Amino acid sequence: MITKVTYLIATILSVKAFPQNIQLLSQLPSDPIEQPDSWAWGRHPKEGFGYKARNSLTLEQCIDNPETAGTVHCDGYDYSYPVELCISMPRLAPLKVCADAKFPKDFCVSNAANMVKAKGCQKFLTDMCIMDISLATSQPCADAEFPKDFCVANAVKLIKANGCQSYLTDLCTADVSLAVSSDCAGVKFPASACTSNANFAILDNCKGVEFPASFCTTSVQIALLDNCKDAKLPKEFCVNGDLRMIKAKGCSKFLGDICSQSLELANSADCLPAQKSVSVFRCTRSRDICLSQLCELKVRDKGSCPQ
C-alpha cells in the first residue's frame, strides 16, 4: 500500500515537471511531426501517461485535400492554393491558404460578406462595403471611402462612419434629427441648407449666415434671428399685430408703427427711439397712445388727443 502511494506521488510530481521527467509507457516517435511540448498529454487510469499529437495529417495530405484547410489538422503548415481553386471553393477564399490570391472584382463583390476581410479583395473594399448597410458599418469597412450618394441616403446610420466624414455637412442637413445631434455640433451649414428648413435656420450651425428678406418673412421666429438683421422687411409684415416684431432689426424702420399698436409698448424703453419717427397719424388714432411716452414729441398739446 505504501509503495502504491509513493508511486502515485512521484507520478504527480513528474506531471508538474513535464515534459522533462515524465515516464511514458510507449516510446516517442523518432521523427515527431511536432514538438512534444505542444502535444496533448493525459493520464489513463490504468495505462499510465500517454500522448497524442495535435496534428494527424502531413503537409502533403493537407495540400491534396482542400477541405482540411482552416482546420486544426492543417493550421500549423504554411502553404497556399492557386486563385482558381480559391474561387471554386469560396469557403477557402478568406483563409490563409488563399491570402496571396488576387481575386476579380465580381467574385469579391458577389461574396462581399465573406470576402470583406480577404487580402486579395482589399482593392475592391468600397464596392463590397456598400453592398449592405450592416456591412458598411462593420469593423472591416472602417477604412473604406464611401460615395456621397450612399452616405446621404443612409445618413442616420453612417453619420459616424469614417468613410462619410468628407460629406458630414450633407449628412447633417439630410435629417433634422441629425442636424440637432451632437454628431453635427460645430458643423457650419451653408446658406442653401439654412434657408431650406426653418428647423435648421434656428440652429447655431447657421449663425453668421445672412438670410434674404424672402426667407425672413416666413415667420416671426425667423425674422427675429440675427441672420435677418440686414434684411429689409416689408411694413405689412412688421406691423402685423405681433408685438415681438419690436425686436426684429429688419423692422427698425417701422418702429413707430409697431410701438403704436400697444400702450404697453408705447410706454416701454424699447420704443423711446421711435419718438422722432412715429407719425402724428399713429399718435392721434387712440387717446391712450396719444398720451403715451411714445408721442411726447409729436403731440405737445395733449388736449388735442382724441376723447
mmCIF file of C-alpha atoms in Angstrom:
data_model
loop_
_atom_site.group_PDB
_atom_site.id
_atom_site.type_symbol
_atom_site.label_atom_id
_atom_site.label_comp_id
_atom_site.label_asym_id
_atom_site.label_seq_id
_atom_site.Cartn_x
_atom_site.Cartn_y
_atom_site.Cartn_z
ATOM 1 C CA MET A 1 0.000 0.000 0.000
ATOM 2 C CA ILE A 2 2.819 2.381 0.946
ATOM 3 C CA THR A 3 4.564 1.537 -2.308
ATOM 4 C CA LYS A 4 1.493 2.444 -4.369
ATOM 5 C CA VAL A 5 1.086 5.769 -2.571
ATOM 6 C CA THR A 6 4.755 6.597 -3.098
ATOM 7 C CA TYR A 7 4.478 5.780 -6.787
ATOM 8 C CA LEU A 8 1.382 7.947 -7.157
ATOM 9 C CA ILE A 9 3.081 10.948 -5.538
ATOM 10 C CA ALA A 10 6.121 10.533 -7.748
ATOM 11 C CA THR A 11 3.893 10.306 -10.793
ATOM 12 C CA ILE A 12 2.018 13.529 -9.926
ATOM 13 C CA LEU A 13 5.278 15.383 -9.417
ATOM 14 C CA SER A 14 6.547 14.153 -12.747
ATOM 15 C CA VAL A 15 3.473 15.591 -14.477
ATOM 16 C CA LYS A 16 4.086 19.028 -12.953
ATOM 17 C CA ALA A 17 7.656 18.859 -14.188
ATOM 18 C CA PHE A 18 6.556 17.834 -17.690
ATOM 19 C CA PRO A 19 7.996 17.156 -20.135
ATOM 20 C CA GLN A 20 11.479 16.553 -18.697
ATOM 21 C CA ASN A 21 10.877 13.667 -16.288
ATOM 22 C CA ILE A 22 7.651 12.076 -17.473
ATOM 23 C CA GLN A 23 7.706 8.299 -17.747
ATOM 24 C CA LEU A 24 5.917 7.031 -20.830
ATOM 25 C CA LEU A 25 4.523 3.543 -21.407
ATOM 26 C CA SER A 26 5.493 3.830 -25.064
ATOM 27 C CA GLN A 27 8.373 5.386 -26.914
ATOM 28 C CA LEU A 28 8.395 8.814 -28.557
ATOM 29 C CA PRO A 29 8.447 8.623 -32.366
ATOM 30 C CA SER A 30 11.902 9.002 -33.842
ATOM 31 C CA ASP A 31 10.837 11.906 -36.060
ATOM 32 C CA PRO A 32 7.824 13.645 -34.412
ATOM 33 C CA ILE A 33 5.799 15.939 -36.685
ATOM 34 C CA GLU A 34 5.508 18.477 -33.841
ATOM 35 C CA GLN A 35 7.430 19.366 -30.728
ATOM 36 C CA PRO A 36 6.361 17.074 -27.842
ATOM 37 C CA ASP A 37 5.711 20.015 -25.522
ATOM 38 C CA SER A 38 2.894 21.120 -27.855
ATOM 39 C CA TRP A 39 1.151 17.726 -27.722
ATOM 40 C CA ALA A 40 -1.916 16.884 -25.696
ATOM 41 C CA TRP A 41 -0.875 14.885 -22.640
ATOM 42 C CA GLY A 42 -3.146 12.823 -20.433
ATOM 43 C CA ARG A 43 -3.147 10.106 -17.805
ATOM 44 C CA HIS A 44 -5.003 6.891 -18.396
ATOM 45 C CA PRO A 45 -6.470 5.360 -15.185
ATOM 46 C CA LYS A 46 -4.747 2.021 -15.806
ATOM 47 C CA GLU A 47 -2.237 2.532 -18.585
ATOM 48 C CA GLY A 48 -0.290 5.431 -17.053
ATOM 49 C CA PHE A 49 0.779 8.506 -19.052
ATOM 50 C CA GLY A 50 0.257 8.740 -22.761
ATOM 51 C CA TYR A 51 0.360 11.299 -25.526
ATOM 52 C CA LYS A 52 -1.369 12.155 -28.753
ATOM 53 C CA ALA A 53 -0.141 14.582 -31.361
ATOM 54 C CA ARG A 54 -2.482 17.502 -32.221
ATOM 55 C CA ASN A 55 -1.935 17.007 -35.914
ATOM 56 C CA SER A 56 -2.554 13.722 -37.578
ATOM 57 C CA LEU A 57 -2.113 14.954 -41.179
ATOM 58 C CA THR A 58 1.046 15.553 -43.151
ATOM 59 C CA LEU A 59 1.693 18.682 -45.215
ATOM 60 C CA GLU A 60 1.122 16.698 -48.394
ATOM 61 C CA GLN A 61 -2.210 15.450 -47.115
ATOM 62 C CA CYS A 62 -3.310 18.993 -46.269
ATOM 63 C CA ILE A 63 -2.310 20.287 -49.696
ATOM 64 C CA ASP A 64 -4.039 17.439 -51.520
ATOM 65 C CA ASN A 65 -7.255 17.810 -49.517
ATOM 66 C CA PRO A 66 -8.536 21.419 -49.652
ATOM 67 C CA GLU A 67 -11.464 20.566 -47.400
ATOM 68 C CA THR A 68 -8.991 20.293 -44.498
ATOM 69 C CA ALA A 69 -7.782 23.906 -44.923
ATOM 70 C CA GLY A 70 -8.511 26.044 -41.910
ATOM 71 C CA THR A 71 -8.951 23.045 -39.618
ATOM 72 C CA VAL A 72 -6.818 22.220 -36.597
ATOM 73 C CA HIS A 73 -5.199 19.429 -38.576
ATOM 74 C CA CYS A 74 -3.524 21.793 -41.046
ATOM 75 C CA ASP A 75 -3.235 25.154 -39.292
ATOM 76 C CA GLY A 76 0.409 24.580 -38.446
ATOM 77 C CA TYR A 77 1.513 24.360 -42.078
ATOM 78 C CA ASP A 78 2.414 27.200 -44.412
ATOM 79 C CA TYR A 79 1.051 26.535 -47.885
ATOM 80 C CA SER A 80 -1.252 28.199 -50.415
ATOM 81 C CA TYR A 81 -3.672 27.327 -53.186
ATOM 82 C CA PRO A 82 -3.967 28.798 -56.701
ATOM 83 C CA VAL A 83 -6.585 31.522 -57.189
ATOM 84 C CA GLU A 84 -8.703 29.239 -59.383
ATOM 85 C CA LEU A 85 -9.142 26.781 -56.530
ATOM 86 C CA CYS A 86 -9.872 29.574 -54.057
ATOM 87 C CA ILE A 87 -12.625 30.882 -56.329
ATOM 88 C CA SER A 88 -14.110 27.453 -56.989
ATOM 89 C CA MET A 89 -14.305 26.876 -53.224
ATOM 90 C CA PRO A 90 -15.435 30.239 -51.738
ATOM 91 C CA ARG A 91 -15.069 28.840 -48.212
ATOM 92 C CA LEU A 92 -11.312 28.816 -48.703
ATOM 93 C CA ALA A 93 -11.039 32.351 -50.109
ATOM 94 C CA PRO A 94 -10.829 34.202 -46.765
ATOM 95 C CA LEU A 95 -8.381 31.662 -45.284
ATOM 96 C CA LYS A 96 -4.606 31.836 -45.018
ATOM 97 C CA VAL A 97 -4.177 29.341 -47.884
ATOM 98 C CA CYS A 98 -5.677 31.945 -50.245
ATOM 99 C CA ALA A 99 -4.086 35.027 -48.703
ATOM 100 C CA ASP A 100 -1.852 35.638 -51.738
ATOM 101 C CA ALA A 101 -4.615 35.193 -54.311
ATOM 102 C CA LYS A 102 -5.710 38.249 -56.294
ATOM 103 C CA PHE A 103 -9.444 37.923 -56.776
ATOM 104 C CA PRO A 104 -11.503 39.549 -59.556
ATOM 105 C CA LYS A 105 -13.943 42.300 -58.583
ATOM 106 C CA ASP A 106 -17.118 40.399 -59.444
ATOM 107 C CA PHE A 107 -16.104 37.499 -57.192
ATOM 108 C CA CYS A 108 -15.279 39.828 -54.288
ATOM 109 C CA VAL A 109 -18.495 41.826 -54.591
ATOM 110 C CA SER A 110 -20.786 38.824 -55.066
ATOM 111 C CA ASN A 111 -19.319 37.273 -51.910
ATOM 112 C CA ALA A 112 -18.885 40.563 -50.034
ATOM 113 C CA ALA A 113 -19.893 39.344 -46.577
ATOM 114 C CA ASN A 114 -17.229 36.622 -46.623
ATOM 115 C CA MET A 115 -14.579 38.389 -48.675
ATOM 116 C CA VAL A 116 -14.508 41.805 -46.990
ATOM 117 C CA LYS A 117 -11.557 40.662 -44.879
ATOM 118 C CA ALA A 118 -9.749 38.828 -47.676
ATOM 119 C CA LYS A 119 -6.393 40.340 -48.589
ATOM 120 C CA GLY A 120 -6.979 39.622 -52.254
ATOM 121 C CA CYS A 121 -10.157 41.736 -52.276
ATOM 122 C CA GLN A 122 -8.972 44.864 -50.484
ATOM 123 C CA LYS A 123 -8.660 46.666 -53.802
ATOM 124 C CA PHE A 124 -12.464 46.480 -54.021
ATOM 125 C CA LEU A 125 -13.209 47.233 -50.366
ATOM 126 C CA THR A 126 -15.585 50.133 -51.062
ATOM 127 C CA ASP A 127 -17.539 48.135 -53.631
ATOM 128 C CA MET A 128 -18.000 45.323 -51.135
ATOM 129 C CA CYS A 129 -18.887 47.553 -48.184
ATOM 130 C CA ILE A 130 -21.694 49.391 -49.971
ATOM 131 C CA MET A 131 -23.431 46.118 -50.791
ATOM 132 C CA ASP A 132 -25.141 46.194 -47.400
ATOM 133 C CA ILE A 133 -25.543 48.890 -44.750
ATOM 134 C CA SER A 134 -24.732 46.440 -41.932
ATOM 135 C CA LEU A 135 -21.518 45.557 -43.745
ATOM 136 C CA ALA A 136 -20.713 49.246 -44.280
ATOM 137 C CA THR A 137 -20.904 49.873 -40.539
ATOM 138 C CA SER A 138 -18.802 46.836 -39.619
ATOM 139 C CA GLN A 139 -15.177 46.991 -38.475
ATOM 140 C CA PRO A 140 -13.697 45.578 -41.732
ATOM 141 C CA CYS A 141 -15.194 48.578 -43.580
ATOM 142 C CA ALA A 142 -13.933 51.196 -41.126
ATOM 143 C CA ASP A 143 -11.335 52.476 -43.608
ATOM 144 C CA ALA A 144 -13.499 52.331 -46.730
ATOM 145 C CA GLU A 145 -14.222 55.593 -48.573
ATOM 146 C CA PHE A 146 -17.916 55.707 -49.446
ATOM 147 C CA PRO A 147 -19.520 57.655 -52.291
ATOM 148 C CA LYS A 148 -21.546 60.743 -51.364
ATOM 149 C CA ASP A 149 -24.930 59.461 -52.522
ATOM 150 C CA PHE A 150 -24.533 56.288 -50.437
ATOM 151 C CA CYS A 151 -23.611 58.321 -47.347
ATOM 152 C CA VAL A 152 -26.504 60.754 -47.718
ATOM 153 C CA ALA A 153 -29.056 58.033 -48.461
ATOM 154 C CA ASN A 154 -28.068 56.285 -45.233
ATOM 155 C CA ALA A 155 -27.190 59.386 -43.225
ATOM 156 C CA VAL A 156 -28.671 58.316 -39.890
ATOM 157 C CA LYS A 157 -26.686 55.062 -39.831
ATOM 158 C CA LEU A 158 -23.494 56.387 -41.421
ATOM 159 C CA ILE A 159 -23.111 59.690 -39.552
ATOM 160 C CA LYS A 160 -20.181 58.256 -37.574
ATOM 161 C CA ALA A 161 -18.592 56.308 -40.443
ATOM 162 C CA ASN A 162 -15.047 57.403 -41.292
ATOM 163 C CA GLY A 163 -15.771 56.892 -44.961
ATOM 164 C CA CYS A 164 -18.513 59.547 -44.885
ATOM 165 C CA GLN A 165 -16.789 62.301 -42.927
ATOM 166 C CA SER A 166 -15.948 64.153 -46.151
ATOM 167 C CA TYR A 167 -19.682 64.675 -46.611
ATOM 168 C CA LEU A 168 -20.556 65.427 -42.986
ATOM 169 C CA THR A 169 -22.380 68.662 -43.820
ATOM 170 C CA ASP A 170 -24.540 66.859 -46.352
ATOM 171 C CA LEU A 171 -25.352 64.135 -43.839
ATOM 172 C CA CYS A 172 -26.186 66.609 -41.079
ATOM 173 C CA THR A 173 -28.585 68.533 -43.294
ATOM 174 C CA ALA A 174 -30.207 65.388 -44.665
ATOM 175 C CA ASP A 175 -32.216 64.812 -41.491
ATOM 176 C CA VAL A 176 -33.422 67.159 -38.734
ATOM 177 C CA SER A 177 -32.678 64.600 -36.029
ATOM 178 C CA LEU A 178 -29.042 64.571 -37.167
ATOM 179 C CA ALA A 179 -28.841 68.344 -37.505
ATOM 180 C CA VAL A 180 -29.629 68.791 -33.813
ATOM 181 C CA SER A 181 -27.452 65.856 -32.669
ATOM 182 C CA SER A 182 -24.057 66.053 -31.016
ATOM 183 C CA ASP A 183 -22.543 64.431 -34.131
ATOM 184 C CA CYS A 184 -23.262 67.647 -36.043
ATOM 185 C CA ALA A 185 -22.352 70.128 -33.337
ATOM 186 C CA GLY A 186 -19.959 72.709 -34.746
ATOM 187 C CA VAL A 187 -20.672 71.804 -38.367
ATOM 188 C CA LYS A 188 -21.329 75.016 -40.304
ATOM 189 C CA PHE A 189 -24.347 74.753 -42.568
ATOM 190 C CA PRO A 190 -24.395 76.514 -45.960
ATOM 191 C CA ALA A 191 -26.969 79.220 -46.645
ATOM 192 C CA SER A 192 -28.846 76.922 -49.020
ATOM 193 C CA ALA A 193 -29.414 74.413 -46.213
ATOM 194 C CA CYS A 194 -30.240 77.030 -43.576
ATOM 195 C CA THR A 195 -32.896 78.663 -45.730
ATOM 196 C CA SER A 196 -34.402 75.386 -46.890
ATOM 197 C CA ASN A 197 -35.713 74.380 -43.486
ATOM 198 C CA ALA A 198 -36.898 76.564 -40.611
ATOM 199 C CA ASN A 199 -35.683 73.910 -38.162
ATOM 200 C CA PHE A 200 -32.154 74.360 -39.490
ATOM 201 C CA ALA A 201 -32.336 78.162 -39.544
ATOM 202 C CA ILE A 202 -32.658 78.472 -35.771
ATOM 203 C CA LEU A 203 -29.630 76.258 -35.040
ATOM 204 C CA ASP A 204 -26.185 77.515 -34.078
ATOM 205 C CA ASN A 205 -24.937 75.779 -37.234
ATOM 206 C CA CYS A 206 -26.479 78.663 -39.207
ATOM 207 C CA LYS A 207 -25.089 81.526 -37.161
ATOM 208 C CA GLY A 208 -23.380 84.099 -39.346
ATOM 209 C CA VAL A 209 -25.365 83.132 -42.428
ATOM 210 C CA GLU A 210 -27.237 86.120 -43.874
ATOM 211 C CA PHE A 211 -30.842 85.327 -44.698
ATOM 212 C CA PRO A 212 -32.689 87.037 -47.579
ATOM 213 C CA ALA A 213 -35.825 89.042 -46.773
ATOM 214 C CA SER A 214 -37.968 86.481 -48.574
ATOM 215 C CA PHE A 215 -36.929 83.838 -46.043
ATOM 216 C CA CYS A 216 -37.029 86.175 -43.051
ATOM 217 C CA THR A 217 -40.711 86.848 -43.670
ATOM 218 C CA THR A 218 -41.648 83.170 -43.450
ATOM 219 C CA SER A 219 -42.216 83.517 -39.704
ATOM 220 C CA VAL A 220 -41.741 85.919 -36.809
ATOM 221 C CA GLN A 221 -39.333 83.440 -35.217
ATOM 222 C CA ILE A 222 -37.080 83.596 -38.267
ATOM 223 C CA ALA A 223 -37.406 87.381 -38.577
ATOM 224 C CA LEU A 224 -36.156 87.811 -35.019
ATOM 225 C CA LEU A 225 -32.918 85.957 -35.740
ATOM 226 C CA ASP A 226 -29.712 87.903 -36.062
ATOM 227 C CA ASN A 227 -29.424 86.373 -39.542
ATOM 228 C CA CYS A 228 -32.149 88.815 -40.641
ATOM 229 C CA LYS A 229 -30.666 91.958 -39.127
ATOM 230 C CA ASP A 230 -29.705 93.376 -42.511
ATOM 231 C CA ALA A 231 -32.824 92.218 -44.319
ATOM 232 C CA LYS A 232 -35.249 94.993 -45.304
ATOM 233 C CA LEU A 233 -38.569 93.615 -44.163
ATOM 234 C CA PRO A 234 -41.819 94.969 -45.619
ATOM 235 C CA LYS A 235 -44.043 97.173 -43.490
ATOM 236 C CA GLU A 236 -47.073 94.908 -43.666
ATOM 237 C CA PHE A 237 -45.013 92.073 -42.199
ATOM 238 C CA CYS A 238 -43.540 94.210 -39.428
ATOM 239 C CA VAL A 239 -46.789 95.882 -38.404
ATOM 240 C CA ASN A 240 -48.846 92.720 -38.095
ATOM 241 C CA GLY A 241 -50.079 92.913 -34.519
ATOM 242 C CA ASP A 242 -47.339 90.635 -33.202
ATOM 243 C CA LEU A 243 -45.596 92.757 -30.598
ATOM 244 C CA ARG A 244 -42.458 90.614 -30.820
ATOM 245 C CA MET A 245 -41.625 92.440 -34.043
ATOM 246 C CA ILE A 246 -40.280 95.303 -31.939
ATOM 247 C CA LYS A 247 -37.142 93.177 -31.549
ATOM 248 C CA ALA A 248 -36.739 92.497 -35.260
ATOM 249 C CA LYS A 249 -33.799 94.529 -36.544
ATOM 250 C CA GLY A 250 -35.162 94.331 -40.054
ATOM 251 C CA CYS A 251 -38.229 96.250 -38.865
ATOM 252 C CA SER A 252 -36.441 99.159 -37.183
ATOM 253 C CA LYS A 253 -37.611 101.480 -39.973
ATOM 254 C CA PHE A 254 -41.179 100.898 -38.815
ATOM 255 C CA LEU A 255 -40.550 101.041 -35.071
ATOM 256 C CA GLY A 256 -43.038 103.876 -34.537
ATOM 257 C CA ASP A 257 -45.795 101.946 -36.290
ATOM 258 C CA ILE A 258 -45.058 98.803 -34.247
ATOM 259 C CA CYS A 259 -44.929 100.668 -30.923
ATOM 260 C CA SER A 260 -48.241 102.418 -31.557
ATOM 261 C CA GLN A 261 -50.026 99.056 -31.673
ATOM 262 C CA SER A 262 -49.897 98.677 -27.883
ATOM 263 C CA LEU A 263 -49.995 101.043 -24.916
ATOM 264 C CA GLU A 264 -47.566 98.764 -23.112
ATOM 265 C CA LEU A 265 -45.070 99.113 -25.942
ATOM 266 C CA ALA A 266 -45.732 102.826 -26.364
ATOM 267 C CA ASN A 267 -44.623 103.410 -22.774
ATOM 268 C CA SER A 268 -41.675 101.000 -22.900
ATOM 269 C CA ALA A 269 -37.997 101.902 -23.052
ATOM 270 C CA ASP A 270 -37.723 99.890 -26.295
ATOM 271 C CA CYS A 271 -39.920 102.478 -28.024
ATOM 272 C CA LEU A 272 -38.074 105.604 -26.903
ATOM 273 C CA PRO A 273 -36.026 105.675 -30.146
ATOM 274 C CA ALA A 274 -39.312 105.849 -32.079
ATOM 275 C CA GLN A 275 -40.438 109.176 -30.562
ATOM 276 C CA LYS A 276 -38.975 111.051 -33.520
ATOM 277 C CA SER A 277 -40.085 108.662 -36.238
ATOM 278 C CA VAL A 278 -43.637 107.870 -35.161
ATOM 279 C CA SER A 279 -46.211 109.697 -37.274
ATOM 280 C CA VAL A 280 -48.793 112.154 -35.937
ATOM 281 C CA PHE A 281 -51.389 109.945 -37.569
ATOM 282 C CA ARG A 282 -50.342 106.988 -35.431
ATOM 283 C CA CYS A 283 -50.277 109.113 -32.281
ATOM 284 C CA THR A 284 -53.740 110.560 -32.772
ATOM 285 C CA ARG A 285 -55.607 107.359 -33.621
ATOM 286 C CA SER A 286 -56.006 106.463 -29.941
ATOM 287 C CA ARG A 287 -56.198 108.589 -26.832
ATOM 288 C CA ASP A 288 -54.077 106.150 -24.828
ATOM 289 C CA ILE A 289 -51.327 106.145 -27.436
ATOM 290 C CA CYS A 290 -51.581 109.916 -27.816
ATOM 291 C CA LEU A 291 -50.985 110.362 -24.111
ATOM 292 C CA SER A 292 -48.194 107.814 -24.032
ATOM 293 C CA GLN A 293 -44.458 108.338 -23.796
ATOM 294 C CA LEU A 294 -44.157 107.383 -27.470
ATOM 295 C CA CYS A 295 -45.945 110.560 -28.607
ATOM 296 C CA GLU A 296 -44.240 113.031 -26.271
ATOM 297 C CA LEU A 297 -42.560 114.838 -29.149
ATOM 298 C CA LYS A 298 -45.199 114.538 -31.855
ATOM 299 C CA VAL A 299 -48.188 115.675 -29.727
ATOM 300 C CA ARG A 300 -47.124 118.508 -27.457
ATOM 301 C CA ASP A 301 -50.661 119.600 -26.749
ATOM 302 C CA LYS A 302 -52.273 116.611 -25.101
ATOM 303 C CA GLY A 303 -55.598 118.407 -25.167
ATOM 304 C CA SER A 304 -55.730 117.645 -28.860
ATOM 305 C CA CYS A 305 -55.685 113.937 -28.181
ATOM 306 C CA PRO A 306 -58.866 112.017 -29.127
ATOM 307 C CA GLN A 307 -61.529 111.868 -26.401
#
